[in-house]
Amino acid sequence: MTLVIIGPVTKDLIIIEDDKTEKVGGANYYQSFVFEKFYPDYLLIVNASDESLTDDFPDKDKIHVIKKEDTHFFINHYPDRNNRDIRKQLSNFANIPILKSDLEDIMPSDVDAFVLNPLNRYDFPLETFEYLKSFDVPIFLSIQGLLRVPDIKVNENYTIKLDNFDELTHILSNVNTIFLDEAEKNIIGTDHDIDEMVITNGSQGSRIITNTETKIKPVKCNHIIDTTGCGDTYMAAYITQKLQSKTIKESGNFASQIATQKLQKPTHL
């Protein structure tokens, strides 16, 4: 059986104070290194116009590119080198949805679970969520992208605003576990029927809410190199453990350790 991870690959510009670096990005990119190491039976499905972006992934043979007319672009600006919890983001807000018809002919016959990584509200229409739910396997969702809407235009890109929307409750009824941070938790509220909410809070650690709440302490990091993709790394590491029947506490502690390793790397694990 196969773990199927779906979402965009991106072109990223990382700015740390005045230092600029261009690189491949997107949640799928950072997660692929975790899955390659801890859950190697996976398939990545990405949407983009630039197929060369997959050259930097750990195993191109495990990637299927849905060819689209555009590619997501993000600018991640960390104005204070010593406080990576503060990030300013801009995006081109590419409108390249992943449709049910894009997936039907490429889906493996046996699926363990789905990991969904939308980067803006266009990426996953409701019909796609409903189609994936029909497989009757766990669905893990990073919610941040669904909340992103364009705010102020800056040259060819937009600053990002997070906002709730009416269809979200229906969308969330199709998934089992959502990953989000404390600010996003405040935006979506509590009126959702979710089995599990994994809430991260940067250097303050995380907490996991089911019928009870489990708090996960952060792992000390003495030398932060790059926080980009840290939350994605945490999410992937947590999922690898849950799919191997580890407890919430075990999975959260493992995810915290792996995310800290990512903090100390310039790109990925």
XYZ file of C-alpha atoms in Angstrom:
269
model
C 0.000 0.000 0.000
C 1.072 3.590 -0.618
C 1.005 6.920 1.169
C -0.141 9.577 -1.327
C 1.008 13.172 -0.781
C -0.701 15.824 -2.918
C 0.003 19.525 -3.377
C 2.102 22.118 -5.215
C 5.837 22.352 -5.638
C 7.010 25.973 -5.548
C 9.698 28.383 -6.561
C 10.811 30.129 -3.355
C 12.846 33.197 -2.556
C 14.137 33.092 1.025
C 15.283 36.402 2.519
C 16.986 36.356 5.925
C 17.620 39.991 6.807
C 19.386 41.008 3.558
C 20.605 37.575 2.418
C 18.630 36.122 -0.508
C 18.454 32.497 -1.647
C 16.372 30.961 -4.437
C 15.278 27.367 -3.930
C 12.608 24.756 -4.501
C 9.871 24.744 -1.896
C 6.382 23.733 -0.931
C 5.238 21.410 1.827
C 5.618 18.371 -0.455
C 9.281 19.155 -1.003
C 10.239 19.311 2.674
C 8.031 16.367 3.562
C 9.494 14.159 0.843
C 12.816 13.925 2.702
C 11.024 12.792 5.851
C 8.935 10.200 4.035
C 11.939 8.955 2.078
C 13.693 8.216 5.355
C 10.836 7.014 7.556
C 7.991 5.887 5.235
C 9.496 5.152 1.795
C 6.348 3.625 0.224
C 4.899 6.927 -0.991
C 3.752 8.718 -4.129
C 4.028 12.492 -4.560
C 1.505 14.230 -6.815
C 2.437 17.844 -7.537
C 0.904 20.559 -9.716
C 3.176 23.009 -11.555
C 4.207 24.303 -14.963
C 7.936 23.878 -14.303
C 8.648 20.143 -14.100
C 12.361 20.775 -13.505
C 11.532 21.757 -9.921
C 11.250 18.060 -9.091
C 14.962 17.566 -9.827
C 15.816 18.457 -6.227
C 13.502 15.872 -4.632
C 15.075 12.751 -3.115
C 13.460 10.315 -5.591
C 11.981 11.581 -8.867
C 10.582 8.130 -9.623
C 8.061 8.643 -6.815
C 6.692 11.907 -8.272
C 3.850 12.473 -10.702
C 3.574 16.022 -12.063
C 0.155 17.342 -13.025
C 1.148 19.805 -15.705
C -0.486 23.207 -15.200
C -0.141 26.637 -16.800
C 1.520 28.259 -13.780
C 3.706 27.479 -10.750
C 3.351 28.702 -7.190
C 5.898 31.360 -6.188
C 6.578 32.448 -2.608
C 8.788 35.021 -0.960
C 9.581 34.162 2.668
C 11.182 37.129 4.425
C 12.628 36.781 7.918
C 13.533 40.354 8.932
C 15.235 39.286 12.179
C 17.879 36.598 11.830
C 17.572 35.831 15.537
C 13.772 35.462 15.640
C 12.549 33.061 12.958
C 9.037 32.947 14.420
C 8.487 36.231 12.545
C 7.977 35.773 8.800
C 6.610 38.037 6.072
C 5.224 36.204 3.042
C 4.226 37.146 -0.483
C 2.839 34.907 -3.225
C 1.682 35.016 -6.827
C -1.474 33.084 -5.789
C -1.315 30.742 -8.772
C -4.773 29.475 -9.732
C -3.937 25.888 -10.706
C -6.452 23.621 -8.934
C -5.935 19.881 -8.530
C -9.134 18.394 -9.921
C -10.756 15.023 -9.471
C -10.165 14.417 -13.182
C -6.424 15.075 -12.667
C -6.224 12.292 -10.101
C -8.506 9.516 -11.292
C -6.115 7.900 -13.779
C -2.961 8.145 -11.666
C -4.166 7.003 -8.245
C -2.574 3.784 -6.906
C -4.901 0.832 -6.448
C -4.064 0.534 -2.739
C -3.711 3.677 -0.632
C -2.620 3.824 3.022
C -3.563 7.463 3.563
C -3.586 10.889 1.934
C -1.519 13.924 2.920
C -2.942 17.143 1.462
C -0.870 20.313 1.275
C -2.802 23.187 -0.331
C -0.825 26.428 -0.574
C -3.799 28.636 -1.372
C -7.568 28.309 -1.531
C -7.555 27.442 -5.244
C -5.531 24.227 -4.915
C -8.185 21.762 -3.716
C -11.808 22.237 -4.813
C -14.487 20.623 -2.667
C -15.067 17.891 -5.277
C -11.441 16.801 -4.849
C -11.846 16.417 -1.085
C -15.026 14.416 -1.623
C -13.325 12.174 -4.184
C -10.412 11.418 -1.837
C -12.780 10.712 1.046
C -14.364 7.935 -1.054
C -11.170 5.870 -0.592
C -12.081 5.507 3.103
C -8.517 5.937 4.368
C -7.090 8.559 6.782
C -6.728 12.055 5.324
C -4.177 14.432 6.862
C -4.593 18.093 5.908
C -2.372 21.144 6.345
C -4.995 23.846 6.694
C -2.929 27.017 6.263
C -3.185 27.201 2.475
C -6.965 27.029 2.551
C -7.055 30.173 4.687
C -4.731 32.198 2.453
C -6.216 35.010 0.389
C -4.386 37.811 -1.476
C -4.225 41.123 0.351
C -2.000 43.960 -0.931
C -0.356 43.764 -4.352
C 3.404 44.315 -4.300
C 4.843 44.341 -7.834
C 3.664 41.020 -9.311
C 2.861 39.336 -5.990
C 0.534 39.764 -3.048
C 0.895 39.917 0.687
C -1.021 37.129 2.373
C -4.036 37.428 4.625
C -5.611 34.509 6.477
C -9.397 34.359 6.510
C -12.144 31.862 7.285
C -14.798 30.992 4.688
C -18.218 29.342 4.671
C -17.218 26.176 2.792
C -14.467 25.281 5.273
C -16.720 23.318 7.616
C -17.875 21.128 4.735
C -14.289 20.621 3.568
C -13.113 19.626 7.033
C -15.874 17.038 7.293
C -13.924 15.083 4.650
C -10.650 14.818 6.616
C -9.448 13.113 9.798
C -6.515 15.188 11.056
C -5.667 18.835 10.482
C -2.363 20.595 11.082
C -2.341 24.317 11.902
C -0.763 26.892 14.191
C -2.284 28.822 17.084
C -3.197 31.861 14.942
C -4.968 29.628 12.406
C -6.792 27.833 15.228
C -8.177 31.183 16.365
C -9.332 31.966 12.815
C -11.252 28.741 12.178
C -12.800 28.543 15.649
C -14.069 25.349 17.248
C -17.268 24.556 15.332
C -15.820 21.685 13.293
C -16.135 17.925 13.606
C -12.449 16.976 13.554
C -10.996 13.758 14.983
C -7.570 15.274 15.625
C -6.060 18.768 15.559
C -2.274 19.140 15.653
C -1.481 22.727 16.653
C 2.089 24.012 16.418
C 3.433 27.149 18.050
C 6.987 27.596 16.785
C 9.585 27.639 19.528
C 6.854 27.144 22.141
C 6.142 23.560 21.132
C 2.847 22.017 20.060
C -0.363 20.488 21.332
C -2.590 17.765 19.926
C -6.317 17.792 20.559
C -8.492 14.698 20.265
C -10.964 13.944 23.042
C -8.164 15.175 25.317
C -5.195 17.509 24.874
C -1.593 16.315 24.672
C 1.180 18.898 25.019
C 4.489 18.381 23.238
C 7.534 20.243 24.500
C 9.916 21.783 21.954
C 13.346 20.240 21.522
C 16.095 22.721 22.303
C 17.872 24.092 19.247
C 21.152 25.936 19.748
C 21.804 27.019 16.171
C 18.912 27.859 13.832
C 19.822 27.921 10.140
C 16.465 28.009 8.333
C 12.891 27.701 9.652
C 11.301 27.408 6.197
C 9.574 24.034 5.958
C 9.880 23.277 9.660
C 6.127 22.916 10.151
C 5.900 20.712 7.056
C 8.685 18.536 8.424
C 6.890 18.234 11.775
C 3.682 17.222 9.991
C 5.360 14.517 7.910
C 7.272 13.111 10.867
C 4.101 12.957 12.961
C 2.230 11.149 10.182
C 4.953 8.519 9.724
C 4.619 7.559 13.364
C 0.820 7.568 13.503
C 0.708 5.272 10.477
C 2.979 2.898 12.368
C 0.520 2.819 15.284
C 2.577 4.967 17.650
C 0.754 6.930 20.362
C -0.027 10.629 20.058
C 2.673 11.439 22.608
C 5.273 9.277 20.863
C 4.368 10.725 17.470
C 4.471 14.317 18.718
C 7.810 13.896 20.470
C 9.316 12.283 17.374
C 7.964 15.068 15.154
C 9.432 17.697 17.457
C 12.860 16.046 17.303
C 12.828 15.797 13.496
C 11.606 19.389 13.106
C 14.488 20.562 15.274
C 16.923 18.702 13.009
C 15.408 20.599 10.072
C 15.957 23.927 11.868
C 19.671 23.235 11.847
C 19.879 22.516 8.101
C 20.067 25.018 5.232
C 17.459 23.170 3.124
C 16.125 19.831 4.343
C 17.010 16.893 6.589
